[in-house]
Short mmCIF file of C-alpha atoms and ligand atoms in Angstrom, two decimals:
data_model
loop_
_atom_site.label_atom_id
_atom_site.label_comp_id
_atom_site.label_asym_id
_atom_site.label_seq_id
_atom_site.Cartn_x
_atom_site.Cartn_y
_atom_site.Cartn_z
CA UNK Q 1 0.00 0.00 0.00
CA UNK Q 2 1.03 3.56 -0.83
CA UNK Q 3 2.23 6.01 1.97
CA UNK Q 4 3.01 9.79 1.43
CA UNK Q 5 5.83 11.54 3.64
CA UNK Q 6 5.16 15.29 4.29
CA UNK Q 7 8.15 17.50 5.61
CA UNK Q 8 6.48 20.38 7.27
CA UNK Q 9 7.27 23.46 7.66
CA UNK Q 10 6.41 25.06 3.76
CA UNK Q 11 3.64 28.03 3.57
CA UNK Q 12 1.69 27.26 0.56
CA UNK Q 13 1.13 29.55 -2.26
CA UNK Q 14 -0.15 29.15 -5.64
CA UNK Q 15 -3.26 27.76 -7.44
CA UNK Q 16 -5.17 25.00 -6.76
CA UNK Q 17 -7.92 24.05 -9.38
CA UNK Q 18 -10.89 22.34 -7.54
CA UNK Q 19 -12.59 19.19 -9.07
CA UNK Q 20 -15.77 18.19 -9.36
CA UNK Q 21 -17.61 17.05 -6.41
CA UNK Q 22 -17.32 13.45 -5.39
CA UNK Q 23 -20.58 13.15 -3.27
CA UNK Q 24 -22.32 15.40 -6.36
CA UNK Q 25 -20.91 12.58 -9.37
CA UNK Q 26 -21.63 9.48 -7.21
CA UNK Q 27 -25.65 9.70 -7.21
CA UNK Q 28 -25.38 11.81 -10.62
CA UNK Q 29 -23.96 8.31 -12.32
CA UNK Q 30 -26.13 6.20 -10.25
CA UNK Q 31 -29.14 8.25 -12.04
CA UNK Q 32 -27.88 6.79 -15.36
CA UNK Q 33 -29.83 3.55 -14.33
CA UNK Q 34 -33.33 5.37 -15.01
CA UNK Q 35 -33.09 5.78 -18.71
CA UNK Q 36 -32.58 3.63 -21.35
CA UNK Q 37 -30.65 6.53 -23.25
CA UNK Q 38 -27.05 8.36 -22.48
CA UNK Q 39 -26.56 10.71 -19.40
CA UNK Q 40 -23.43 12.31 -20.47
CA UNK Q 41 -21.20 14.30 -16.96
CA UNK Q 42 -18.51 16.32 -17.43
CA UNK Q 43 -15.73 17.56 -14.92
CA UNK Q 44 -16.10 14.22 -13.41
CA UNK Q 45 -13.16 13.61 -11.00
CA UNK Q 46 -10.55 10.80 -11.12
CA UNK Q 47 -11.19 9.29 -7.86
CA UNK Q 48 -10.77 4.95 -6.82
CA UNK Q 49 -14.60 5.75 -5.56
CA UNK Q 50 -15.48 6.85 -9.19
CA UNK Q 51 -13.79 4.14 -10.60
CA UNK Q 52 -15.76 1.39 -8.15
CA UNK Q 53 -18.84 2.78 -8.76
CA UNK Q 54 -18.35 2.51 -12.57
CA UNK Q 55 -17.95 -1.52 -12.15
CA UNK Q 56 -21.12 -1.93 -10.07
CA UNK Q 57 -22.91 0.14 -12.69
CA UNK Q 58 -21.29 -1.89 -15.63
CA UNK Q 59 -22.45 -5.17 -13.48
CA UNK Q 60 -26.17 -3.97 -14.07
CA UNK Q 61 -25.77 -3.13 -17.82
CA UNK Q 62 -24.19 0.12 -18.37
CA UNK Q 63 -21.69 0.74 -20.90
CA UNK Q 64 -19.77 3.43 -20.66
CA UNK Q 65 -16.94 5.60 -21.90
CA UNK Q 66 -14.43 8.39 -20.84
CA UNK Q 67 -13.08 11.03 -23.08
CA UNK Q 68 -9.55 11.47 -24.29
CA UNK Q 69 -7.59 14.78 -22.92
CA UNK Q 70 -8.83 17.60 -25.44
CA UNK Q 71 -6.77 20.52 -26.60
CA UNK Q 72 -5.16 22.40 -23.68
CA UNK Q 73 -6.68 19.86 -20.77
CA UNK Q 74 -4.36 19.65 -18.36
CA UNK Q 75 -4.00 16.89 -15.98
CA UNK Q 76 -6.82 18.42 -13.34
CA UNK Q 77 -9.14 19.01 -16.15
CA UNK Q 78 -12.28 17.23 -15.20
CA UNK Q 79 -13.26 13.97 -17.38
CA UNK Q 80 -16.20 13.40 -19.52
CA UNK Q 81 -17.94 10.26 -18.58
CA UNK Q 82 -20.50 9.07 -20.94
CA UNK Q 83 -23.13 6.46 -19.77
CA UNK Q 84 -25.99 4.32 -21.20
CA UNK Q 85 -28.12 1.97 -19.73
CA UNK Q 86 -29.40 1.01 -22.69
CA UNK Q 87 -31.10 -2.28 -21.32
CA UNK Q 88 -30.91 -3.27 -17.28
CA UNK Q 89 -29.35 -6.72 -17.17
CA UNK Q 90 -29.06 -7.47 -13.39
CA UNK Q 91 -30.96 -5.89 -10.84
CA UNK Q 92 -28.89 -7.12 -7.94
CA UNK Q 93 -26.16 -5.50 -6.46
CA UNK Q 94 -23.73 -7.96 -4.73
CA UNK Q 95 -21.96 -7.78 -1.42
CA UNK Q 96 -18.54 -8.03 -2.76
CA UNK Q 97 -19.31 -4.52 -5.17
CA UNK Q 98 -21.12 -2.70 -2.62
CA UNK Q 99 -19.52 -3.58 0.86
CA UNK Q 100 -16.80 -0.77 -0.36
CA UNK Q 101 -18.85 1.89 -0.72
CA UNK Q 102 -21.89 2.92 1.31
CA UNK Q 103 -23.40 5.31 -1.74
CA UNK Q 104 -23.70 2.04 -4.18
CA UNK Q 105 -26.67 0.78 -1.98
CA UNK Q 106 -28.49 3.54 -4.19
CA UNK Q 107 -28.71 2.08 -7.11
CA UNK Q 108 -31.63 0.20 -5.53
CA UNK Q 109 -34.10 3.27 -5.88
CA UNK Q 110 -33.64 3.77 -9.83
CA UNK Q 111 -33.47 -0.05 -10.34
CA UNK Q 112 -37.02 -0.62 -8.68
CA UNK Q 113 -38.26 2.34 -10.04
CA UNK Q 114 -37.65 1.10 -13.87
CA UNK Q 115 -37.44 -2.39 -13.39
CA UNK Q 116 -40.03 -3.03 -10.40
CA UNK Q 117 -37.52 -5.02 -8.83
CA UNK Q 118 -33.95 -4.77 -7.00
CA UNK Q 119 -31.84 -6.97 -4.85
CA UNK Q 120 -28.76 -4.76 -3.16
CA UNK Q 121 -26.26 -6.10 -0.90
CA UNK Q 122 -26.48 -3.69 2.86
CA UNK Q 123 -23.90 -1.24 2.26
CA UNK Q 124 -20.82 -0.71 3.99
CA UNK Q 125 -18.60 2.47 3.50
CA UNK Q 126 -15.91 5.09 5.83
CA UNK Q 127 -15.97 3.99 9.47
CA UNK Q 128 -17.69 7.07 11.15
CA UNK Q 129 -21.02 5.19 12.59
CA UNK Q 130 -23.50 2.72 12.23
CA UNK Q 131 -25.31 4.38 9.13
CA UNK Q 132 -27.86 2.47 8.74
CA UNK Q 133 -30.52 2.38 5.61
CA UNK Q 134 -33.70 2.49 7.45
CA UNK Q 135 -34.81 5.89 6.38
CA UNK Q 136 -33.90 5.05 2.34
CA UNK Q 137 -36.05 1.38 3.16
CA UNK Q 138 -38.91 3.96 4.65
CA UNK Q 139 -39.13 6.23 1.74
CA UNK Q 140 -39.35 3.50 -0.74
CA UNK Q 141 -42.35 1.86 1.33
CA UNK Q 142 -43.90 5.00 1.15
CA UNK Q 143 -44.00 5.14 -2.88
CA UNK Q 144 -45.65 1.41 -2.73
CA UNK Q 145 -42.85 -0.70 -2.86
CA UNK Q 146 -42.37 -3.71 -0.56
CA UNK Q 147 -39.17 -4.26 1.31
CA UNK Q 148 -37.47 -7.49 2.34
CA UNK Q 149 -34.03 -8.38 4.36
CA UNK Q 150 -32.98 -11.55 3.86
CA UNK Q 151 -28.97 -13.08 3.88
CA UNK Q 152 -27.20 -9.37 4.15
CA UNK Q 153 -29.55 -8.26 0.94
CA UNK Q 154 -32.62 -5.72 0.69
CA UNK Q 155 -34.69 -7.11 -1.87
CA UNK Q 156 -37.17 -4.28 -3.13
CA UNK Q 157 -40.34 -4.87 -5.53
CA UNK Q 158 -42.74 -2.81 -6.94
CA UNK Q 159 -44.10 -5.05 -9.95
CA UNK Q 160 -46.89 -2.91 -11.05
CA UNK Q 161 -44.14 0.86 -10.48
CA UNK Q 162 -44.02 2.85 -7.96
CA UNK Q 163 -46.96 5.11 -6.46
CA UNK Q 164 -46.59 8.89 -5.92
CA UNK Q 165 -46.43 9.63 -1.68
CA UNK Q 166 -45.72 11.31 0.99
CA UNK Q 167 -41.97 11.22 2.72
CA UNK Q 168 -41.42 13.27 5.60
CA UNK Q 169 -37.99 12.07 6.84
CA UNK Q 170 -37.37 12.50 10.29
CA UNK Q 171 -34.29 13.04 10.55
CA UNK Q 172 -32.05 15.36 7.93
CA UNK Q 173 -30.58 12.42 5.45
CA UNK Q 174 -29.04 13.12 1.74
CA UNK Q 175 -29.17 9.66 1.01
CA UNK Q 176 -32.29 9.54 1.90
CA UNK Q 177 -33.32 12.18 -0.32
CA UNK Q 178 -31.42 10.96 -3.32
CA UNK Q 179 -33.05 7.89 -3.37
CA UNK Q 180 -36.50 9.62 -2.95
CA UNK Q 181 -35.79 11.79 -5.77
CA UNK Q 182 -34.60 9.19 -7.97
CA UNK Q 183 -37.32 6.65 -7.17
CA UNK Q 184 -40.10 9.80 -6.98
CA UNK Q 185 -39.28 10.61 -10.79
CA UNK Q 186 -40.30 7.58 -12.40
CA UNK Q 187 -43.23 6.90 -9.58
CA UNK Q 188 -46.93 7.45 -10.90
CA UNK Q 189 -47.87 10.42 -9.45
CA UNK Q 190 -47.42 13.11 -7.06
CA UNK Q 191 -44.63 12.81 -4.25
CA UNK Q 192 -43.64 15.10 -2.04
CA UNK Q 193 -40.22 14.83 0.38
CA UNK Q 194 -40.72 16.64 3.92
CA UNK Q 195 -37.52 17.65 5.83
CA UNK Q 196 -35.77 16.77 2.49
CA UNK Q 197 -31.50 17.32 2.71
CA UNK Q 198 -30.53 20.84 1.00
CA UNK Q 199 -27.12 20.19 0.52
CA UNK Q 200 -25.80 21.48 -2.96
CA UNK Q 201 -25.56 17.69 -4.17
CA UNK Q 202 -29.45 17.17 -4.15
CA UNK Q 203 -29.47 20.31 -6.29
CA UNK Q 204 -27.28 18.97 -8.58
CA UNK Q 205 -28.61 15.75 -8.85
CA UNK Q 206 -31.90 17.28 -9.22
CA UNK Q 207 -30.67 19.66 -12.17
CA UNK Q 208 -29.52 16.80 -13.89
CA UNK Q 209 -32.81 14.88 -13.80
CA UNK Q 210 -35.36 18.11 -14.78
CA UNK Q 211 -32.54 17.90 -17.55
CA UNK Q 212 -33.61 14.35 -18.21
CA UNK Q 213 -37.20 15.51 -18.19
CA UNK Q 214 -38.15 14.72 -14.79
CA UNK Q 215 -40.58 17.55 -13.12
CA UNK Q 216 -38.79 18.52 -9.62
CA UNK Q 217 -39.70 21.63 -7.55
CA UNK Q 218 -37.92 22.83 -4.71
CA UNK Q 219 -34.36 21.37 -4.37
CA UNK Q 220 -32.58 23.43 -2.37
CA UNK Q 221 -35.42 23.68 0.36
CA UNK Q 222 -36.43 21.16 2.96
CA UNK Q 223 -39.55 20.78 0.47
CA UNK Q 224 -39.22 18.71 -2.18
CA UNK Q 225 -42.24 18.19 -4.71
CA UNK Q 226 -42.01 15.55 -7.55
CA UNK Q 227 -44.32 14.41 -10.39
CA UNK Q 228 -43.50 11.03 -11.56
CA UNK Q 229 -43.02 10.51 -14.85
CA UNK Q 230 -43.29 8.01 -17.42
CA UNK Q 231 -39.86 7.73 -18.72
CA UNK Q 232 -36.65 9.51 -18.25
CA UNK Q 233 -34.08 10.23 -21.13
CA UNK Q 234 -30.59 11.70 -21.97
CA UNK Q 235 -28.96 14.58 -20.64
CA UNK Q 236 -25.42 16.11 -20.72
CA UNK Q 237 -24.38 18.15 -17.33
CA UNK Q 238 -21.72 19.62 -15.22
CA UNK Q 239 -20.74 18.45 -11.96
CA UNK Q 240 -20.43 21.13 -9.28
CA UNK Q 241 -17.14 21.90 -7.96
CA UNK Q 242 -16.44 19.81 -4.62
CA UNK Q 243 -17.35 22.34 -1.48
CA UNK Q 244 -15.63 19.86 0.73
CA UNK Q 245 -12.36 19.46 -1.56
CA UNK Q 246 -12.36 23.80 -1.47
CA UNK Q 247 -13.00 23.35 2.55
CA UNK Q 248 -10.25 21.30 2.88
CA UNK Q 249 -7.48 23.29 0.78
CA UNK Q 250 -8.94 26.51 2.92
CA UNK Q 251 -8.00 25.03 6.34
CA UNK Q 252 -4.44 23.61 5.06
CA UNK Q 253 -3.87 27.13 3.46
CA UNK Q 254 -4.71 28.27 6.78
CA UNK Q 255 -2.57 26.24 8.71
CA UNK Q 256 -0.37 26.51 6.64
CA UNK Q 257 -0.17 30.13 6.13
CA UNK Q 258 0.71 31.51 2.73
CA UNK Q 259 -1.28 32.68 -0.23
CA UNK Q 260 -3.63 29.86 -2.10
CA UNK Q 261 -6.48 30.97 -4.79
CA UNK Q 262 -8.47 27.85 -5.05
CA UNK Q 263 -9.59 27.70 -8.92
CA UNK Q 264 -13.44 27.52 -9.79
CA UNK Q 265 -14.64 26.91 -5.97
CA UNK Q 266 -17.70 28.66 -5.24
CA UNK Q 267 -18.06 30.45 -1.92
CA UNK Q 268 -21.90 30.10 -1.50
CA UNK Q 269 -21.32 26.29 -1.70
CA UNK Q 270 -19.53 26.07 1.82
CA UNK Q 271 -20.28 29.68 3.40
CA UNK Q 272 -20.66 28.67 6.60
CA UNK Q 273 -17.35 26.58 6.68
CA UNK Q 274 -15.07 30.14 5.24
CA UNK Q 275 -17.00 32.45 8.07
CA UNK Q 276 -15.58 30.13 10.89
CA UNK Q 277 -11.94 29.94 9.09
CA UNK Q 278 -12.21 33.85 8.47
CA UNK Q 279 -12.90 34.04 12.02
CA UNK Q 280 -9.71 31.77 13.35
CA UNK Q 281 -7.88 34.73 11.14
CA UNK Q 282 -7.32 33.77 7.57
CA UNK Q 283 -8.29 36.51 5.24
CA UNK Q 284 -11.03 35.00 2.63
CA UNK Q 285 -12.18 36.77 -0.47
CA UNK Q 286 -13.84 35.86 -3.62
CA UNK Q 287 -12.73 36.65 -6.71
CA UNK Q 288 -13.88 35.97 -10.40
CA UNK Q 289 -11.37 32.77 -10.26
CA UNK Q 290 -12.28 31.21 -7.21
CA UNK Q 291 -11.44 31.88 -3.64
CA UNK Q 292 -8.50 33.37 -2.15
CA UNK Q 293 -7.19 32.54 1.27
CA UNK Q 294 -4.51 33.86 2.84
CA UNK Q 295 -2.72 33.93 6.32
CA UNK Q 296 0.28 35.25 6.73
CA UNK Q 297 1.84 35.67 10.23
CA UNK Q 298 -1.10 36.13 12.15
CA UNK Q 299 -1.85 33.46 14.72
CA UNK Q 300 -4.55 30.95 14.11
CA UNK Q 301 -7.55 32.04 16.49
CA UNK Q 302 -9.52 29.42 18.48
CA UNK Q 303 -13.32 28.64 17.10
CA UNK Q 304 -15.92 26.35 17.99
CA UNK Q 305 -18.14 24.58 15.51
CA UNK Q 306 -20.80 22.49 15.47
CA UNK Q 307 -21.68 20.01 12.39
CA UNK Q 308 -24.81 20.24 10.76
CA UNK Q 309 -27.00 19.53 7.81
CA UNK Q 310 -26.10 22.39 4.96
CA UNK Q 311 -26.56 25.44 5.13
CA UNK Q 312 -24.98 24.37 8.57
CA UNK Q 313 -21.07 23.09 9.38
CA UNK Q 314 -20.51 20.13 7.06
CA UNK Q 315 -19.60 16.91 8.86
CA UNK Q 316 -16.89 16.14 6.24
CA UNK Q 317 -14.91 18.92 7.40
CA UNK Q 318 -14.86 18.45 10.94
CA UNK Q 319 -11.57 16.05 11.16
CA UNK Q 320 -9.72 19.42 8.88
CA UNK Q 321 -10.81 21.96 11.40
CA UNK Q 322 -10.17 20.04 14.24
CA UNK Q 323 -6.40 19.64 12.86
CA UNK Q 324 -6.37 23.83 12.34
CA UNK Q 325 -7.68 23.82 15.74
CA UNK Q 326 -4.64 21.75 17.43
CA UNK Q 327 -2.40 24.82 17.29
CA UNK Q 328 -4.86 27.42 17.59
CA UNK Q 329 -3.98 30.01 20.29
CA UNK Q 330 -6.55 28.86 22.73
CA UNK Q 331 -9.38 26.31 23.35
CA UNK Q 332 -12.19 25.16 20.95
CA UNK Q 333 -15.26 23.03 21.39
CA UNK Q 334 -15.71 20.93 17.95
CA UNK Q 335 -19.12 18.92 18.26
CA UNK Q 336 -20.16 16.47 15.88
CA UNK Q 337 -23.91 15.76 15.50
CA UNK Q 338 -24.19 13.77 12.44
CA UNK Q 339 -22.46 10.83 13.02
CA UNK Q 340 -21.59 9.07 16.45
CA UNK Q 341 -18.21 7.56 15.67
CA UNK Q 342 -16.37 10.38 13.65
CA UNK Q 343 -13.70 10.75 16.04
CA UNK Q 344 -11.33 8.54 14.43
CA UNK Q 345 -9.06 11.44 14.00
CA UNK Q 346 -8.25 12.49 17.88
CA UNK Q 347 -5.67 9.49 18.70
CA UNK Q 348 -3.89 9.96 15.44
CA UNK Q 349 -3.93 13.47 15.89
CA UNK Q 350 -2.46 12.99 18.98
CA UNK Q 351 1.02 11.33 17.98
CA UNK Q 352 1.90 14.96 16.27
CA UNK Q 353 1.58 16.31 19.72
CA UNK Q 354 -2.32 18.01 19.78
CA UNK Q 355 -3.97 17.73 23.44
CA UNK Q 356 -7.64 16.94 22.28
CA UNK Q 357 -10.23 15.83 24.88
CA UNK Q 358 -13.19 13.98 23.97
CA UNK Q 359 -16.60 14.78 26.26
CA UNK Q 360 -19.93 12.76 24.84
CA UNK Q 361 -20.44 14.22 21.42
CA UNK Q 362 -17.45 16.62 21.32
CA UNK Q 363 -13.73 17.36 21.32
CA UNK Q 364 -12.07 19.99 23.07
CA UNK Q 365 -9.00 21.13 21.44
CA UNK Q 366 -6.05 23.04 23.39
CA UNK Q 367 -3.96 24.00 20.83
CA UNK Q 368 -0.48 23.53 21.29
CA UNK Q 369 2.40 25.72 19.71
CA UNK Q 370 4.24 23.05 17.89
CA UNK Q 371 3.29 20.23 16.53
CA UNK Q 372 5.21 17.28 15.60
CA UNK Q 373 5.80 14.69 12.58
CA UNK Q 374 5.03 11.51 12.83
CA UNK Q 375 3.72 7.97 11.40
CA UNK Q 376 -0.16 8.25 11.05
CA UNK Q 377 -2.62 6.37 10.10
CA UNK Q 378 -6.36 7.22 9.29
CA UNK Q 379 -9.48 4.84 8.55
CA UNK Q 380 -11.31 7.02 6.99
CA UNK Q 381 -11.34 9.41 4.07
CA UNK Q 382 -11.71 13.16 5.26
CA UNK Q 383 -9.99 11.94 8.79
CA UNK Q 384 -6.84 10.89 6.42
CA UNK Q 385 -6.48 13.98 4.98
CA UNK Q 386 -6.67 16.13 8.80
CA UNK Q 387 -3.65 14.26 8.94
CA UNK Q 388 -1.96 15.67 6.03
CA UNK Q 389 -3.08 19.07 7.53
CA UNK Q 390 -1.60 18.22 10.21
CA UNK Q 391 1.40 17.52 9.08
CA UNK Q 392 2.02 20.78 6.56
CA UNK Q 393 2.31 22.58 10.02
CA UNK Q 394 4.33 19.85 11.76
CA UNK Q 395 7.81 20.02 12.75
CA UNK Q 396 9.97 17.44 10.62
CA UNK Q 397 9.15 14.20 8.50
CA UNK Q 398 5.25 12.80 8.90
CA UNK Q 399 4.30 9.46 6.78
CA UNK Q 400 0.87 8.94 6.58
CA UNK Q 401 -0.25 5.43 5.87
CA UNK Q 402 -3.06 3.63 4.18
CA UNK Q 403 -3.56 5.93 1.77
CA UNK Q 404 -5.89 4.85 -0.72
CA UNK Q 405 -8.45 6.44 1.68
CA UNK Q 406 -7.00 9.64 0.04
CA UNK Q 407 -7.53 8.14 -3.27
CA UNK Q 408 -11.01 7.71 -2.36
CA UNK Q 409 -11.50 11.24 -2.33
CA UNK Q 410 -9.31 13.92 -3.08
CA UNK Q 411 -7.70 13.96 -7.12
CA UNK Q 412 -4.07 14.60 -7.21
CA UNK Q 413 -3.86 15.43 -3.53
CA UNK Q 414 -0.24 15.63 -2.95
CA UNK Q 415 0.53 17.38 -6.82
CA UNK Q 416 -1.48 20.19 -5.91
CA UNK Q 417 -0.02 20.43 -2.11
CA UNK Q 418 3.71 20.06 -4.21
CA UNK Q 419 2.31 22.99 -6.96
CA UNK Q 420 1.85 25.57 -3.73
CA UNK Q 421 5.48 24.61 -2.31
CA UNK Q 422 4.44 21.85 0.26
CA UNK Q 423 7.04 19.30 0.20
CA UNK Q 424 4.70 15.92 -0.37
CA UNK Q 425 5.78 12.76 -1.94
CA UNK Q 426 3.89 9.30 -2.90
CA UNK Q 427 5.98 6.36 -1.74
CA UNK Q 428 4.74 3.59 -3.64
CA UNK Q 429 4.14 0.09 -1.86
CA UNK Q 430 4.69 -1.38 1.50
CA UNK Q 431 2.37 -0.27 4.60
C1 LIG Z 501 -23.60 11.63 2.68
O1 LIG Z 501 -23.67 10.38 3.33
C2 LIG Z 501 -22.18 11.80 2.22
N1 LIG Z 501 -21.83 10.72 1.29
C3 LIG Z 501 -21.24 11.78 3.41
O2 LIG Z 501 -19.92 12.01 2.96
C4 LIG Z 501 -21.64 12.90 4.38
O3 LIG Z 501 -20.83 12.84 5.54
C5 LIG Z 501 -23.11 12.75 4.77
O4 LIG Z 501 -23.94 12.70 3.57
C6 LIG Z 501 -23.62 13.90 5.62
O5 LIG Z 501 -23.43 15.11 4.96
C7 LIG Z 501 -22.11 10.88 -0.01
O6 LIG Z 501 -22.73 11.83 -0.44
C8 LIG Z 501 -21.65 9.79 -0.92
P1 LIG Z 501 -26.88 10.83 5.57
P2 LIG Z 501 -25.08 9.72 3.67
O7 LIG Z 501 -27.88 9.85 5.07
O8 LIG Z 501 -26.06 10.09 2.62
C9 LIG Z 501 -28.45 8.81 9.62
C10 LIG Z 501 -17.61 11.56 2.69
O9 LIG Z 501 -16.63 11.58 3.46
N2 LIG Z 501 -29.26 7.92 8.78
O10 LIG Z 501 -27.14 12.28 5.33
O11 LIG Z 501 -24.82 8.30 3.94
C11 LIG Z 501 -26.96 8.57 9.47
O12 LIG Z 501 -26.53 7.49 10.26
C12 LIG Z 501 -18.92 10.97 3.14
O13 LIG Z 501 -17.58 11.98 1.53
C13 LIG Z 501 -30.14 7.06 9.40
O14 LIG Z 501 -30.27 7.03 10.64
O15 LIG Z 501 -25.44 10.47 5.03
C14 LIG Z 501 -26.40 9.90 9.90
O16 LIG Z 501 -26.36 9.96 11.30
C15 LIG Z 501 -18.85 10.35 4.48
N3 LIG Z 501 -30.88 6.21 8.61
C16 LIG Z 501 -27.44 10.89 9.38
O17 LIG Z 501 -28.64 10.14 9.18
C17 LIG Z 501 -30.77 6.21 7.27
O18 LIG Z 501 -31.46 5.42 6.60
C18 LIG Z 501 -27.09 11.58 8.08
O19 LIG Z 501 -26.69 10.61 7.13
C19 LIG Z 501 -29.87 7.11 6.65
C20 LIG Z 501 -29.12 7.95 7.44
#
């Protein structure tokens, strides 16, 4: 297994072109399953998550291609994924293609929806909780379709389609409302999604399927009305620029200090996440390009955050700010509310030296004034790459292993670190 070393110690300044968003292409391909003709993404990352999802997809009956590099694409130039479902040949989903990664399991709300049936493995995913897929199950049930768990598999059916109803989720879940929206636009009928997610992913997703003719109102607000129809067909669209990849690069430019623009990131995507770094001191503005941060010798001010559905904290940038927080010039109070277990990051945090406490649902962060390299280790994707935050401020040599959680999620992590004058290298193989 890869590891990357990190010497600390470099500011960072430069460019760093954001990519398309993960958790934006991931239900955006899975929506390829509800028409028989092409869906057609562009500025689709190159990410190992893309990549599995793109075998469980072929497994059903999808063929699909990826462009060639075009005149003057350079190597973070989004790809062009073209896909077509042209006929469904498997509606299951088995363990061995979905036990990697947790947003597979929702293929199972386009498959039922078009093919009346579906059979998907329970998923598994990042270690951060129990997750489980009660509230997807639920909304399914409520547009007609009858649910089954037997051997480690959901098997859905809905022989004569899915019926138009009424979902009022109880708790805040984008799954949850991905699935809905999938399964709601080929339902017969009127649906309509109570205390639906907001996050800028449902947006997109839901963009992409009014493109494919589906009639959506409201994405964007808690209140989500669809009216099923008959068929669904091709569409070509854009994937939004990650707000968690732009998050991330924000807090390491700001522990970092130095002088980053991030390329095409768009502030109203993650607002809530810049005010709290603008308020630990980094100096935020938005500019035609993107979004510049900068720090430069200020200290890093002490902040506390609480996760929380968007427009609120994201979870996914929780382990980044706790690392800013570890040598912030005072105490900070970082609770998590989404998920139970998404502490993962505290003990590995604390081989570089941070002096984080954990109390029921949150960690309190002294921050130290120098931190130290060392080997780390994370288990899952956004708490791998606190560690790498960690370490652009550490003193000395940090490896960080088990990297293909990085892989998972962040394109060309360490070449654009190296482009702003971080000193990051890939060593191939071994631990
Ligand atoms: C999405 O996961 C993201 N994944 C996660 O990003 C992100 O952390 C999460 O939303 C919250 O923003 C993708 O988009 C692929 P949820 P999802 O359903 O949809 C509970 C990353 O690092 N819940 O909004 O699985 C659940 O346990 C990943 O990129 C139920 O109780 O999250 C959690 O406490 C990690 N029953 C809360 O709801 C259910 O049936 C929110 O989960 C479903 C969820």
């Amino acid at each position: 297994m890869d590891r990357i070393r990190i010497i600390g110690g470099a500011r960072l300044n430069g460019s760093i072109p954001i990519s398309g968003a993960k958790n934006a292409a991931l239900p955006l391909m899975i929506a390829s399953l509800l028409t028989s003709e092409g869906l057609t993404l562009e500025n689709v990352p190159r990410l190992a998550d893309i990549t599995a999802l793109l075998r469980i997809l072929s497994n059903h009956g999808v063929d699909y291609s990826i462009d060639g590099k075009r005149p003057g694409a350079v190597q973070t130039t989004g790809r062009t994924l073209h896909l077509r479902a042209k006929d469904i040949v498997d509606t299951t989903a088995p363990y061995n293609l979905v036990s990697t990664m947790r947003a597979s399991f929702w293929v199972i709300a386009p498959l039922l929806a078009r093919m009346g049936e579906a059979k998907v493995s329970l998923p598994g995913g990042c270690a951060i909780g129990t997750r489980p897929v009660d509230l997807l199950l639920m909304a399914l049930e409520k547009l007609g379709a009858s649910i089954d768990i037997d051997a480690g598999y959901v098997i859905a059916k809905a022989p004569k389609g899915l019926i138009g109803g009424e979902i009022d989720f109880p708790k805040v879940t984008v799954g949850g409302t991905h699935t809905a929206l999938m399964a709601a636009s080929l339902a017969h009928g009127h649906t309509l999604i109570k205390n639906a997610a907001r996050e800028p992913e449902i947006v997109d997703l839901a963009d992409c399927l009014i493109k494919m003719g589906a009639k959506i109102k409201g994405a964007g607000t808690s209140r989500i009305e669809i009216e099923g129809v008959a068929r669904l067909g091709g569409a070509r669209h854009a994937v939004l620029p990650d707000r968690i990849e732009t998050g991330t690069y924000a807090i390491a430019a700001a522990m970092a200090g130095g002088d980053v623009l991030l390329e095409g990131a768009r502030p109203e995507l993650l607002q809530s996440a810049l005010d709290i770094i603008a308020s630990t001191g980094a100096e935020i503005t938005s500019t035609n390009e993107g979004i510049r941060v900068r720090r430069n010798g200020s200290g890093i001010l002490p902040a506390d955050i609480s996760t929380a559905p968007f427009p609120g904290f994201p979870t996914d940038l929780q382990a980044q700010f706790m690392a800013l927080m570890t040598r912030a010039g005072g105490v900070s109070r970082i609770t998590e509310t989404i998920f139970e277990n998404r502490f993962m990051h505290v003990q590995e945090l604390a081989r570089f030296g941070a002096k984080i406490r954990l109390e029921d649902d949150a960690a309190i962060v002294t921050g130290v004034k120098t931190l130290k390299g060392a080997p780390v280790m994370a288990t899952d994707l956004r708490a791998s790459v606190s560690l790498v935050i960690a370490a652009l401020a550490a003193e000395g040599e940090t490896i960080v292993h088990r990297v293909y959680h990085l892989d998972r999620g962040f394109e060309h992590l360490e070449q654009k670190l190296v482009d702003c004058g971080a000193q990051v290298e890939r060593l191939a193989g071994q631990g």
